[in-house]
């Protein structure tokens, strides 16, 4: 909104309905604060003018029109010397694309500053702002809301302790514990900078993004995939920048992504729902729980063999410099100094791939493997079953193993 009233306005008083005659029109100041006289029209059921106090009081169906601006209220007081107008009782303000409703509105004509209080609702273009108190710099089109703010734009909602909005640029700054919610995800942090036009936000300070559970991936109707799809994915970082319209973003500084049976750490992360992928870079560490969690949830039954049960509960740890994960299928591609450890086994290679449906890990390119009993293996490609604890090697395979002497043989 621009100016609600102009300093030194000229009032044409028209009494619509009501009793008595119109009060004498007050004498205007020579010019407004902007150097231009304003012309207003005031209508009400009853208008009273106090010449000594230089005060106009209008009551009952009050309507004040100032150019393309219109204020409606139950009562309105206009102090001529202080150049302050106060509207109370079912106050509404309309100007071009802006709409405001509040119990009380106070406007300082000289400074062009307005304050609405008592539970304010402001609609600007396609965004709605709600707060106990909203102040306006009408000359610069800047809104400041305090006391617990809610902004709604389409299916996206932002809540914060306080908020500042520039209507000309669409920029928003929110502080005091911020939450951004949209279908399928929720982001929380200490501070948010966003633009309502580009629908891009920068959230900082203990940021958490929670992706809601979704349907199982297409072509994977099995019980395991269905169970995993029901779990949330959580990303935490010091900073997350994302576009809530495109549902894509970036995270940096102490990045952690968690799923029910998987946790990964990285320096940076990018994600894209349309592309169905998350990419972690820098020093990447991933810990994959085997199928023990699925046994706990009743999805699978525990194997009778003790060794198989131990393998079922083991953790597989992978490190690399780049890791790409399919969001829905949860399949993984790792690149750059890939190393994998599981129990007493370790392996390394140029690239690693993991398929969730089969729980098979494939290492390729200069693969090196070492077992707890001292066995060593080199190959072009190794396929490891994380559940069954078996592996197959192919391509230039070389292996070394330790021969133990018979305990009855004399040295």
Short mmCIF file of N, CA and C in Angstrom, two decimals, residues 55-185:
data_model
loop_
_atom_site.label_atom_id
_atom_site.label_comp_id
_atom_site.label_asym_id
_atom_site.label_seq_id
_atom_site.Cartn_x
_atom_site.Cartn_y
_atom_site.Cartn_z
N UNK A 55 -10.39 18.49 16.13
CA UNK A 55 -10.59 17.04 16.11
C UNK A 55 -11.88 16.70 15.38
N UNK A 56 -11.81 15.78 14.45
CA UNK A 56 -12.98 15.26 13.75
C UNK A 56 -13.25 13.85 14.25
N UNK A 57 -14.50 13.59 14.64
CA UNK A 57 -14.90 12.25 15.07
C UNK A 57 -16.08 11.82 14.21
N UNK A 58 -15.88 10.72 13.46
CA UNK A 58 -16.94 10.17 12.62
C UNK A 58 -17.34 8.81 13.17
N UNK A 59 -18.64 8.54 13.23
CA UNK A 59 -19.14 7.26 13.76
C UNK A 59 -20.22 6.69 12.85
N UNK A 60 -20.29 5.35 12.83
CA UNK A 60 -21.34 4.67 12.09
C UNK A 60 -21.09 4.60 10.60
N UNK A 61 -20.75 3.42 10.11
CA UNK A 61 -20.54 3.20 8.67
C UNK A 61 -19.58 4.23 8.07
N UNK A 62 -18.45 4.39 8.72
CA UNK A 62 -17.48 5.38 8.29
C UNK A 62 -16.77 4.91 7.02
N UNK A 63 -16.63 5.83 6.06
CA UNK A 63 -15.91 5.54 4.83
C UNK A 63 -15.05 6.75 4.48
N UNK A 64 -13.75 6.53 4.38
CA UNK A 64 -12.83 7.59 4.01
C UNK A 64 -12.14 7.19 2.71
N UNK A 65 -12.32 7.99 1.68
CA UNK A 65 -11.73 7.72 0.37
C UNK A 65 -10.66 8.76 0.09
N UNK A 66 -9.48 8.26 -0.30
CA UNK A 66 -8.35 9.12 -0.65
C UNK A 66 -7.76 8.59 -1.95
N UNK A 67 -8.18 9.13 -3.06
CA UNK A 67 -7.74 8.61 -4.34
C UNK A 67 -8.22 7.18 -4.52
N UNK A 68 -7.29 6.27 -4.77
CA UNK A 68 -7.66 4.86 -4.95
C UNK A 68 -7.67 4.10 -3.63
N UNK A 69 -7.48 4.82 -2.51
CA UNK A 69 -7.47 4.20 -1.18
C UNK A 69 -8.81 4.41 -0.50
N UNK A 70 -9.32 3.35 0.15
CA UNK A 70 -10.58 3.47 0.89
C UNK A 70 -10.45 2.79 2.24
N UNK A 71 -10.86 3.54 3.30
CA UNK A 71 -10.85 3.01 4.67
C UNK A 71 -12.28 2.97 5.16
N UNK A 72 -12.68 1.84 5.70
CA UNK A 72 -14.00 1.69 6.32
C UNK A 72 -13.82 1.27 7.76
N UNK A 73 -14.67 1.80 8.65
CA UNK A 73 -14.58 1.48 10.07
C UNK A 73 -15.87 1.87 10.77
N UNK A 74 -16.00 1.48 12.04
CA UNK A 74 -17.13 1.92 12.85
C UNK A 74 -16.94 3.35 13.32
N UNK A 75 -15.70 3.70 13.68
CA UNK A 75 -15.39 5.07 14.10
C UNK A 75 -14.05 5.49 13.53
N UNK A 76 -13.89 6.82 13.38
CA UNK A 76 -12.63 7.37 12.91
C UNK A 76 -12.39 8.72 13.56
N UNK A 77 -11.18 8.91 14.10
CA UNK A 77 -10.77 10.17 14.72
C UNK A 77 -9.61 10.75 13.91
N UNK A 78 -9.74 12.04 13.56
CA UNK A 78 -8.69 12.71 12.82
C UNK A 78 -8.21 13.92 13.62
N UNK A 79 -6.98 13.86 14.12
CA UNK A 79 -6.39 14.95 14.88
C UNK A 79 -5.63 15.86 13.91
N UNK A 80 -6.14 17.09 13.74
CA UNK A 80 -5.57 17.99 12.76
C UNK A 80 -4.16 18.43 13.10
N UNK A 81 -3.90 18.83 14.36
CA UNK A 81 -2.58 19.32 14.73
C UNK A 81 -1.54 18.20 14.71
N UNK A 82 -1.87 17.06 15.29
CA UNK A 82 -0.93 15.94 15.33
C UNK A 82 -0.83 15.22 14.00
N UNK A 83 -1.83 15.50 13.11
CA UNK A 83 -1.85 14.83 11.82
C UNK A 83 -1.86 13.31 11.99
N UNK A 84 -2.78 12.84 12.82
CA UNK A 84 -2.93 11.41 13.11
C UNK A 84 -4.38 11.01 12.91
N UNK A 85 -4.62 9.94 12.20
CA UNK A 85 -5.95 9.38 12.02
C UNK A 85 -6.00 8.01 12.67
N UNK A 86 -7.07 7.77 13.45
CA UNK A 86 -7.24 6.49 14.13
C UNK A 86 -8.62 5.93 13.79
N UNK A 87 -8.64 4.72 13.19
CA UNK A 87 -9.89 4.04 12.86
C UNK A 87 -10.04 2.82 13.75
N UNK A 88 -11.26 2.58 14.23
CA UNK A 88 -11.52 1.45 15.13
C UNK A 88 -12.81 0.76 14.75
N UNK A 89 -12.84 -0.55 15.07
CA UNK A 89 -14.07 -1.33 14.89
C UNK A 89 -14.26 -1.79 13.45
N UNK A 90 -13.96 -3.03 13.20
CA UNK A 90 -14.16 -3.64 11.87
C UNK A 90 -13.51 -2.80 10.78
N UNK A 91 -12.24 -2.51 10.97
CA UNK A 91 -11.51 -1.66 10.02
C UNK A 91 -11.12 -2.48 8.79
N UNK A 92 -11.38 -1.94 7.63
CA UNK A 92 -10.91 -2.52 6.38
C UNK A 92 -10.26 -1.43 5.54
N UNK A 93 -9.19 -1.81 4.86
CA UNK A 93 -8.47 -0.88 3.99
C UNK A 93 -8.30 -1.55 2.63
N UNK A 94 -8.59 -0.82 1.57
CA UNK A 94 -8.45 -1.35 0.22
C UNK A 94 -7.66 -0.35 -0.63
N UNK A 95 -6.70 -0.87 -1.37
CA UNK A 95 -5.95 -0.06 -2.32
C UNK A 95 -5.32 -0.97 -3.37
N UNK A 96 -5.75 -0.83 -4.58
CA UNK A 96 -5.26 -1.65 -5.68
C UNK A 96 -5.27 -3.14 -5.30
N UNK A 97 -4.10 -3.78 -5.23
CA UNK A 97 -4.04 -5.22 -4.98
C UNK A 97 -3.92 -5.55 -3.50
N UNK A 98 -4.03 -4.56 -2.62
CA UNK A 98 -3.87 -4.80 -1.18
C UNK A 98 -5.20 -4.68 -0.46
N UNK A 99 -5.38 -5.61 0.52
CA UNK A 99 -6.57 -5.60 1.36
C UNK A 99 -6.14 -5.83 2.79
N UNK A 100 -6.69 -5.06 3.72
CA UNK A 100 -6.33 -5.20 5.13
C UNK A 100 -7.59 -5.19 5.98
N UNK A 101 -7.58 -6.03 7.02
CA UNK A 101 -8.67 -6.05 8.01
C UNK A 101 -8.05 -6.10 9.40
N UNK A 102 -8.56 -5.25 10.32
CA UNK A 102 -8.02 -5.19 11.68
C UNK A 102 -9.01 -4.48 12.58
N UNK A 103 -8.93 -4.72 13.89
CA UNK A 103 -9.78 -3.98 14.83
C UNK A 103 -9.39 -2.51 14.95
N UNK A 104 -8.08 -2.21 14.87
CA UNK A 104 -7.60 -0.84 15.07
C UNK A 104 -6.55 -0.51 14.03
N UNK A 105 -6.63 0.71 13.50
CA UNK A 105 -5.63 1.21 12.56
C UNK A 105 -5.26 2.65 12.94
N UNK A 106 -3.97 2.90 13.09
CA UNK A 106 -3.47 4.25 13.41
C UNK A 106 -2.50 4.67 12.32
N UNK A 107 -2.71 5.93 11.81
CA UNK A 107 -1.87 6.40 10.71
C UNK A 107 -1.34 7.79 11.00
N UNK A 108 -0.01 7.94 10.85
CA UNK A 108 0.63 9.24 11.02
C UNK A 108 0.82 9.86 9.64
N UNK A 109 0.11 10.98 9.40
CA UNK A 109 0.10 11.56 8.07
C UNK A 109 1.46 12.10 7.65
N UNK A 110 2.20 12.71 8.57
CA UNK A 110 3.46 13.34 8.20
C UNK A 110 4.52 12.31 7.80
N UNK A 111 4.61 11.23 8.56
CA UNK A 111 5.65 10.23 8.30
C UNK A 111 5.18 9.12 7.38
N UNK A 112 3.88 9.09 7.06
CA UNK A 112 3.29 8.04 6.23
C UNK A 112 3.54 6.65 6.83
N UNK A 113 3.46 6.57 8.15
CA UNK A 113 3.60 5.29 8.86
C UNK A 113 2.24 4.89 9.43
N UNK A 114 1.88 3.64 9.25
CA UNK A 114 0.61 3.12 9.75
C UNK A 114 0.86 1.92 10.64
N UNK A 115 -0.04 1.71 11.59
CA UNK A 115 0.05 0.56 12.48
C UNK A 115 -1.33 -0.03 12.68
N UNK A 116 -1.47 -1.33 12.38
CA UNK A 116 -2.71 -2.05 12.61
C UNK A 116 -2.48 -3.05 13.72
N UNK A 117 -3.46 -3.24 14.58
CA UNK A 117 -3.28 -4.13 15.73
C UNK A 117 -4.58 -4.81 16.09
N UNK A 118 -4.42 -5.83 16.96
CA UNK A 118 -5.58 -6.54 17.47
C UNK A 118 -5.97 -7.76 16.67
N UNK A 119 -5.04 -8.30 15.83
CA UNK A 119 -5.36 -9.43 14.96
C UNK A 119 -5.56 -8.94 13.54
N UNK A 120 -4.47 -8.83 12.78
CA UNK A 120 -4.47 -8.18 11.47
C UNK A 120 -4.37 -9.22 10.37
N UNK A 121 -5.13 -9.01 9.31
CA UNK A 121 -5.03 -9.85 8.11
C UNK A 121 -4.76 -8.93 6.93
N UNK A 122 -3.63 -9.15 6.26
CA UNK A 122 -3.24 -8.35 5.11
C UNK A 122 -3.09 -9.25 3.90
N UNK A 123 -3.75 -8.90 2.82
CA UNK A 123 -3.65 -9.65 1.56
C UNK A 123 -2.98 -8.75 0.54
N UNK A 124 -1.82 -9.18 0.04
CA UNK A 124 -1.09 -8.46 -0.99
C UNK A 124 -0.80 -9.41 -2.14
N UNK A 125 -1.38 -9.12 -3.27
CA UNK A 125 -1.29 -10.00 -4.44
C UNK A 125 -1.77 -11.40 -4.04
N UNK A 126 -0.90 -12.42 -4.14
CA UNK A 126 -1.35 -13.78 -3.84
C UNK A 126 -0.88 -14.26 -2.47
N UNK A 127 -0.40 -13.33 -1.62
CA UNK A 127 0.09 -13.70 -0.29
C UNK A 127 -0.80 -13.09 0.78
N UNK A 128 -1.07 -13.86 1.84
CA UNK A 128 -1.86 -13.39 2.98
C UNK A 128 -1.00 -13.41 4.23
N UNK A 129 -0.92 -12.28 4.94
CA UNK A 129 -0.11 -12.15 6.15
C UNK A 129 -1.06 -11.94 7.33
N UNK A 130 -0.86 -12.75 8.39
CA UNK A 130 -1.65 -12.62 9.61
C UNK A 130 -0.71 -12.41 10.79
N UNK A 131 -1.05 -11.45 11.66
CA UNK A 131 -0.22 -11.16 12.83
C UNK A 131 -1.01 -10.32 13.83
N UNK A 132 -0.62 -10.37 15.12
CA UNK A 132 -1.27 -9.49 16.10
C UNK A 132 -1.04 -8.02 15.82
N UNK A 133 0.12 -7.70 15.21
CA UNK A 133 0.47 -6.30 14.98
C UNK A 133 1.27 -6.18 13.69
N UNK A 134 0.87 -5.24 12.84
CA UNK A 134 1.57 -4.99 11.59
C UNK A 134 1.77 -3.49 11.44
N UNK A 135 2.99 -3.08 11.14
CA UNK A 135 3.29 -1.68 10.86
C UNK A 135 3.67 -1.55 9.39
N UNK A 136 3.38 -0.35 8.83
CA UNK A 136 3.59 -0.13 7.41
C UNK A 136 4.41 1.14 7.18
N UNK A 137 5.44 1.02 6.38
CA UNK A 137 6.10 2.19 5.81
C UNK A 137 5.49 2.36 4.43
N UNK A 138 4.45 3.20 4.35
CA UNK A 138 3.64 3.25 3.13
C UNK A 138 4.36 3.95 1.98
N UNK A 139 5.34 4.76 2.31
CA UNK A 139 6.10 5.43 1.25
C UNK A 139 6.98 4.43 0.51
N UNK A 140 7.55 3.47 1.23
CA UNK A 140 8.45 2.47 0.64
C UNK A 140 7.81 1.11 0.43
N UNK A 141 6.53 0.96 0.78
CA UNK A 141 5.81 -0.31 0.63
C UNK A 141 6.47 -1.43 1.43
N UNK A 142 6.84 -1.15 2.68
CA UNK A 142 7.48 -2.13 3.55
C UNK A 142 6.56 -2.44 4.72
N UNK A 143 6.38 -3.74 4.97
CA UNK A 143 5.51 -4.21 6.05
C UNK A 143 6.35 -4.94 7.09
N UNK A 144 6.08 -4.65 8.37
CA UNK A 144 6.75 -5.36 9.47
C UNK A 144 5.69 -5.93 10.39
N UNK A 145 5.71 -7.25 10.59
CA UNK A 145 4.72 -7.93 11.43
C UNK A 145 5.42 -8.57 12.62
N UNK A 146 4.80 -8.49 13.79
CA UNK A 146 5.39 -9.03 15.01
C UNK A 146 4.33 -9.75 15.84
N UNK A 147 4.83 -10.51 16.84
CA UNK A 147 3.94 -11.17 17.77
C UNK A 147 3.49 -12.54 17.36
N UNK A 148 4.16 -13.15 16.36
CA UNK A 148 3.74 -14.45 15.85
C UNK A 148 3.05 -14.28 14.51
N UNK A 149 3.78 -14.53 13.42
CA UNK A 149 3.32 -14.19 12.07
C UNK A 149 3.06 -15.46 11.27
N UNK A 150 2.05 -15.37 10.41
CA UNK A 150 1.77 -16.45 9.46
C UNK A 150 1.59 -15.86 8.08
N UNK A 151 2.32 -16.42 7.10
CA UNK A 151 2.20 -16.01 5.70
C UNK A 151 1.75 -17.21 4.90
N UNK A 152 0.70 -17.05 4.11
CA UNK A 152 0.17 -18.13 3.28
C UNK A 152 0.22 -17.69 1.83
N UNK A 153 0.86 -18.51 1.01
CA UNK A 153 0.89 -18.28 -0.44
C UNK A 153 0.60 -19.59 -1.13
N UNK A 154 -0.58 -19.71 -1.69
CA UNK A 154 -0.98 -20.97 -2.30
C UNK A 154 -1.03 -22.07 -1.26
N UNK A 155 -0.31 -23.17 -1.50
CA UNK A 155 -0.28 -24.28 -0.54
C UNK A 155 0.97 -24.22 0.35
N UNK A 156 1.65 -23.06 0.38
CA UNK A 156 2.83 -22.88 1.22
C UNK A 156 2.53 -21.94 2.37
N UNK A 157 2.96 -22.32 3.59
CA UNK A 157 2.73 -21.52 4.79
C UNK A 157 4.04 -21.28 5.51
N UNK A 158 4.30 -20.02 5.88
CA UNK A 158 5.48 -19.65 6.66
C UNK A 158 5.02 -19.08 7.99
N UNK A 159 5.56 -19.58 9.10
CA UNK A 159 5.29 -19.02 10.42
C UNK A 159 6.61 -18.58 11.03
N UNK A 160 6.56 -17.48 11.80
CA UNK A 160 7.78 -16.93 12.41
C UNK A 160 7.39 -16.02 13.56
N UNK A 161 8.39 -15.68 14.38
CA UNK A 161 8.14 -14.73 15.46
C UNK A 161 7.91 -13.34 14.94
N UNK A 162 8.70 -12.93 13.94
CA UNK A 162 8.55 -11.61 13.31
C UNK A 162 8.90 -11.72 11.84
N UNK A 163 8.42 -10.74 11.07
CA UNK A 163 8.61 -10.80 9.63
C UNK A 163 8.62 -9.40 9.04
N UNK A 164 9.46 -9.21 8.01
CA UNK A 164 9.53 -7.95 7.28
C UNK A 164 9.36 -8.25 5.80
N UNK A 165 8.45 -7.50 5.15
CA UNK A 165 8.11 -7.80 3.75
C UNK A 165 8.17 -6.52 2.94
N UNK A 166 8.89 -6.57 1.81
CA UNK A 166 8.94 -5.46 0.86
C UNK A 166 8.03 -5.81 -0.30
N UNK A 167 6.90 -5.09 -0.41
CA UNK A 167 5.92 -5.42 -1.44
C UNK A 167 6.42 -5.10 -2.84
N UNK A 168 7.36 -4.18 -2.97
CA UNK A 168 7.86 -3.82 -4.29
C UNK A 168 8.77 -4.90 -4.86
N UNK A 169 9.59 -5.50 -4.01
CA UNK A 169 10.54 -6.51 -4.48
C UNK A 169 10.08 -7.94 -4.21
N UNK A 170 9.15 -8.11 -3.26
CA UNK A 170 8.73 -9.45 -2.85
C UNK A 170 9.63 -10.09 -1.83
N UNK A 171 10.66 -9.36 -1.34
CA UNK A 171 11.60 -9.92 -0.38
C UNK A 171 10.97 -10.04 1.01
N UNK A 172 11.30 -11.14 1.71
CA UNK A 172 10.81 -11.41 3.06
C UNK A 172 11.97 -11.81 3.94
N UNK A 173 12.03 -11.26 5.15
CA UNK A 173 12.99 -11.67 6.16
C UNK A 173 12.20 -12.05 7.41
N UNK A 174 12.37 -13.28 7.89
CA UNK A 174 11.64 -13.77 9.06
C UNK A 174 12.64 -14.25 10.12
N UNK A 175 12.34 -13.95 11.37
CA UNK A 175 13.20 -14.33 12.49
C UNK A 175 12.36 -14.94 13.61
N UNK A 176 13.09 -15.44 14.61
CA UNK A 176 12.42 -15.90 15.83
C UNK A 176 11.83 -17.28 15.73
N UNK A 177 12.54 -18.21 15.05
CA UNK A 177 12.01 -19.56 14.89
C UNK A 177 11.07 -19.62 13.71
N UNK A 178 11.56 -20.12 12.58
CA UNK A 178 10.83 -20.07 11.32
C UNK A 178 10.44 -21.49 10.89
N UNK A 179 9.23 -21.63 10.37
CA UNK A 179 8.76 -22.90 9.81
C UNK A 179 8.12 -22.64 8.46
N UNK A 180 8.55 -23.38 7.45
CA UNK A 180 7.93 -23.31 6.12
C UNK A 180 7.36 -24.69 5.81
N UNK A 181 6.07 -24.73 5.56
CA UNK A 181 5.36 -25.99 5.33
C UNK A 181 4.69 -25.97 3.97
N UNK A 182 4.84 -27.07 3.25
CA UNK A 182 4.13 -27.27 1.99
C UNK A 182 3.84 -28.75 1.85
N UNK A 183 2.95 -29.14 0.94
CA UNK A 183 2.63 -30.56 0.81
C UNK A 183 3.89 -31.40 0.56
N UNK A 184 4.13 -32.34 1.43
CA UNK A 184 5.26 -33.25 1.25
C UNK A 184 6.52 -32.88 1.99
N UNK A 185 6.62 -31.66 2.55
CA UNK A 185 7.85 -31.30 3.24
C UNK A 185 7.62 -30.16 4.22
#
